[in-house]
Coordinates of C-alpha atoms and ligand atoms in Angstrom, one line a residue:
M1 CA -6.3 2.7 16.2
K2 CA -5.1 0.2 14.0
L3 CA -6.4 -0.2 10.5
I4 CA -5.6 -1.8 7.3
I5 CA -6.0 -0.6 4.2
L6 CA -6.7 -2.8 1.3
G7 CA -7.1 -2.2 -2.5
P8 CA -5.9 -3.0 -6.1
P9 CA -2.5 -1.7 -7.0
G10 CA -3.1 1.8 -7.8
S11 CA -6.0 2.3 -5.8
G12 CA -4.0 5.1 -3.4
K13 CA -3.2 3.0 -0.2
G14 CA 0.1 4.7 0.2
T15 CA -1.1 7.9 -0.8
V16 CA -4.0 8.1 1.8
A17 CA -1.6 5.9 4.5
E18 CA 0.7 9.3 4.0
R19 CA -1.9 11.6 4.7
L20 CA -3.6 9.7 7.4
E21 CA -0.1 9.3 9.2
K22 CA 0.7 13.3 8.8
E23 CA -2.7 14.5 10.1
F24 CA -3.5 11.7 12.9
H25 CA 0.1 10.2 13.6
L26 CA -0.8 7.2 13.1
K27 CA 2.6 4.5 12.2
H28 CA 3.1 4.3 8.6
I29 CA 3.6 0.5 7.8
S30 CA 4.2 -0.2 4.0
A31 CA 4.8 -4.0 3.5
G32 CA 6.1 -3.4 0.0
E33 CA 8.2 -0.6 1.1
L34 CA 9.7 -2.7 3.6
L35 CA 10.4 -4.9 1.5
R36 CA 12.0 -2.5 -1.0
E37 CA 14.1 -1.4 2.0
E38 CA 15.9 -4.9 1.8
V39 CA 16.4 -4.9 -1.9
R40 CA 17.5 -1.4 -1.7
K41 CA 20.1 -2.5 0.8
D42 CA 21.1 -5.3 -1.2
T43 CA 20.8 -7.7 2.2
L44 CA 20.3 -12.0 1.9
I45 CA 16.6 -11.2 1.7
G46 CA 16.8 -8.6 -0.4
R47 CA 18.2 -10.3 -2.6
D48 CA 16.2 -13.7 -2.8
I49 CA 13.3 -11.2 -3.4
K50 CA 13.8 -9.0 -6.0
P51 CA 13.4 -10.9 -8.8
V52 CA 9.8 -11.7 -7.8
M53 CA 9.0 -8.2 -7.2
E54 CA 10.3 -6.6 -10.2
K55 CA 8.1 -9.5 -12.0
G56 CA 5.1 -8.1 -9.8
G57 CA 4.4 -11.7 -8.0
L58 CA 3.8 -12.2 -3.9
V59 CA 6.7 -12.4 -1.7
S60 CA 6.2 -15.7 0.4
N61 CA 4.0 -15.3 3.4
Q62 CA 5.8 -16.3 5.6
L63 CA 9.1 -14.2 5.1
V64 CA 6.7 -10.9 4.5
S65 CA 4.5 -11.7 7.7
A66 CA 7.6 -12.0 9.7
V67 CA 8.9 -8.3 8.6
V68 CA 5.9 -7.0 9.1
K69 CA 5.2 -8.2 12.3
L70 CA 8.4 -7.4 13.5
E71 CA 7.9 -3.9 12.5
V72 CA 4.7 -3.3 14.6
Q73 CA 6.1 -4.5 17.7
N74 CA 5.3 -2.6 20.3
K75 CA 2.8 -0.2 18.6
K76 CA -0.3 1.0 19.5
Q77 CA -1.6 3.0 16.2
Y78 CA -0.7 2.2 12.8
I79 CA -1.9 1.7 9.4
L80 CA -0.6 -1.0 7.4
D81 CA -0.9 -0.6 3.8
G82 CA -0.6 -3.7 1.5
F83 CA -0.4 -6.1 3.9
P84 CA -2.5 -9.0 4.4
R85 CA -2.6 -9.8 0.6
A86 CA -3.5 -13.4 1.0
L87 CA -5.6 -15.1 3.0
E88 CA -3.0 -17.2 5.0
Q89 CA -1.4 -13.6 6.1
A90 CA -4.5 -12.4 6.9
K91 CA -5.3 -15.6 9.6
G92 CA -1.9 -15.2 10.6
I93 CA -2.4 -11.3 12.4
G94 CA -5.2 -12.6 14.9
E95 CA -2.9 -11.5 17.8
L96 CA -3.1 -7.7 16.4
K97 CA -6.7 -6.9 16.9
I98 CA -6.8 -5.1 14.2
N99 CA -9.9 -2.1 14.6
K100 CA -11.0 -1.4 11.3
V101 CA -10.3 -2.5 7.2
L102 CA -10.5 0.1 5.1
Y103 CA -11.0 -1.4 1.1
L104 CA -10.1 1.1 -1.5
D105 CA -12.9 0.1 -4.7
V106 CA -12.1 1.8 -7.8
P107 CA -12.3 0.1 -11.3
L108 CA -9.3 -1.9 -12.6
N109 CA -9.2 0.5 -16.3
V110 CA -8.5 3.4 -13.6
V111 CA -5.6 2.3 -11.7
V112 CA -3.8 0.5 -15.0
E113 CA -3.8 4.7 -16.1
R114 CA -2.9 5.9 -12.6
L115 CA 0.0 3.1 -12.3
A116 CA 1.5 4.1 -16.0
G117 CA 1.5 7.6 -14.6
R118 CA 2.9 6.6 -11.1
R119 CA 6.1 8.6 -10.0
V120 CA 8.3 7.9 -6.5
C121 CA 11.3 9.8 -5.7
K122 CA 14.4 7.9 -5.1
K123 CA 14.8 7.5 -1.7
G124 CA 11.3 5.8 -2.7
L125 CA 9.2 7.2 0.1
H126 CA 7.2 9.5 -1.8
N127 CA 5.0 9.1 -4.7
Y128 CA 3.4 11.1 -7.2
H129 CA 1.5 11.2 -10.5
I130 CA 2.6 12.9 -13.2
N131 CA -1.2 14.4 -13.8
Y132 CA -3.1 13.9 -10.9
L133 CA -0.8 14.4 -8.1
P134 CA 2.8 16.5 -9.7
P135 CA 5.6 17.5 -7.8
K136 CA 6.0 21.6 -7.7
K137 CA 9.0 21.2 -9.4
A138 CA 9.2 18.5 -12.4
G139 CA 10.8 15.4 -12.2
K140 CA 12.1 16.5 -8.6
C141 CA 10.7 15.3 -5.0
D142 CA 9.0 18.1 -2.8
W143 CA 10.2 16.7 0.2
D144 CA 13.8 15.6 -0.8
G145 CA 14.7 17.1 -3.8
T146 CA 15.6 13.2 -5.3
P147 CA 14.7 12.4 -8.8
L148 CA 11.3 11.1 -9.4
L149 CA 11.4 7.8 -11.3
R150 CA 9.0 5.1 -12.3
R151 CA 9.3 2.0 -9.9
K152 CA 9.9 -1.4 -12.2
D153 CA 7.1 -3.1 -11.0
D154 CA 4.9 -0.2 -12.6
A155 CA 6.0 -1.4 -16.0
P156 CA 3.1 -2.8 -18.1
A157 CA 3.7 -7.2 -18.2
A158 CA 4.5 -6.7 -14.1
I159 CA 1.3 -4.3 -13.8
R160 CA -1.0 -7.0 -15.7
E161 CA 0.9 -9.5 -13.0
R162 CA 0.2 -8.0 -10.1
F163 CA -3.7 -7.6 -11.4
R164 CA -3.8 -11.6 -11.4
V165 CA -2.4 -11.6 -8.2
Y166 CA -4.8 -9.3 -6.7
Q167 CA -7.4 -10.6 -8.4
H168 CA -6.8 -14.4 -7.1
E169 CA -4.6 -13.8 -3.6
T170 CA -6.2 -10.2 -2.7
R171 CA -10.0 -10.5 -3.1
P172 CA -10.8 -13.4 -0.7
V173 CA -9.0 -11.3 1.6
I174 CA -11.5 -8.5 1.6
E175 CA -14.2 -11.0 1.7
Y176 CA -12.5 -12.4 4.9
Y177 CA -12.9 -8.8 6.8
R178 CA -16.3 -8.2 4.9
K179 CA -18.0 -11.5 7.2
K180 CA -15.8 -10.4 10.4
G181 CA -17.8 -6.8 9.9
L182 CA -14.7 -5.2 10.0
L183 CA -14.7 -3.5 6.3
L184 CA -15.7 0.0 5.3
T185 CA -15.7 0.7 1.6
V186 CA -14.5 3.9 -0.1
D187 CA -15.3 4.4 -3.3
A188 CA -11.3 5.8 -4.7
T189 CA -12.2 6.5 -8.0
P190 CA -12.2 10.7 -7.4
D191 CA -9.2 13.0 -7.2
P192 CA -6.8 12.2 -4.5
E193 CA -8.4 15.2 -2.1
T194 CA -11.8 14.2 -2.5
V195 CA -10.9 10.3 -1.9
Y196 CA -9.2 11.0 1.2
G197 CA -12.2 13.3 2.9
K198 CA -14.7 10.3 2.3
V199 CA -11.7 8.7 4.0
K200 CA -11.7 10.4 7.2
K201 CA -15.5 10.4 6.9
T202 CA -15.7 6.7 7.2
L203 CA -13.4 6.5 10.0
R204 CA -14.8 8.9 11.8
L205 CA -11.3 10.8 12.0
K206 CA -11.6 14.9 12.6
Ligands
AMP301 P1 3.5 -2.5 -3.0 O1 4.5 -1.2 -2.8 O2 2.3 -2.6 -1.9 O3 3.1 -2.4 -4.5 O4 3.9 -3.8 -2.9 C1 5.1 -4.0 -4.2 C2 5.6 -5.2 -4.0 O5 5.9 -5.8 -2.9 C3 4.4 -6.2 -4.5 O6 4.2 -6.0 -6.0 C4 4.9 -7.6 -4.3 O7 6.4 -7.9 -4.8 C5 5.7 -7.2 -2.7 N1 4.8 -7.1 -1.5 C6 4.4 -6.1 -0.7 N2 3.0 -6.4 0.0 C7 3.1 -8.3 -0.4 C8 2.5 -8.9 0.9 N3 1.7 -8.5 1.9 N4 2.2 -9.9 0.6 C9 3.7 -10.6 -0.1 N5 4.5 -9.7 -1.4 C10 4.2 -8.2 -0.8

């Protein structure tokens, strides 16, 4: 299966994708993570995109599309998390033959609270929430023991910008896939366990 997960910042795309990867061996490809990796490695691309990412803006369509296309090459089963996020990106991946698009629908007031409490391990690989998805040991990643940090783009001004961008750029992508008949919507307001159960049912995974 080739699956896209869409939803506002903080809707739980990364958490759902991580669990699907573990249980069903679908490769989790996070556009944001691929871009953050460039920033962490301080590559030329990384230096270029760091300011726009920290402010919560979108990286250029051309660049992000190239990075993602490189990553999906020769893979038959994967989940695209956070890509496409703009109509131009969606129109440019027709050749990937995506099977399903999962839309995690959640009201904005709920996601603002989630983002404020979100923490990510120093390696940037595992997500937590101080109330809803706490680590076993406070402040430490369950998987690699690295300290848990707040992402720069989870600061209040960056969160506001990410929502503005989401409304303008990403909403049309949801409508694009709805019209194509690929969109499956799940209410992502409840706790992570409940949402994950609903996702599996909706995707007909057992
Ligand atoms: P995420 O981890 O999905 O929240 O993405 C973090 C940041 O990476 C976003 O705020 C954007 O700056 C950038 N980014 C991720 N995916 C895309 C995309 N599809 N198009 C443009 N920028 C993106």
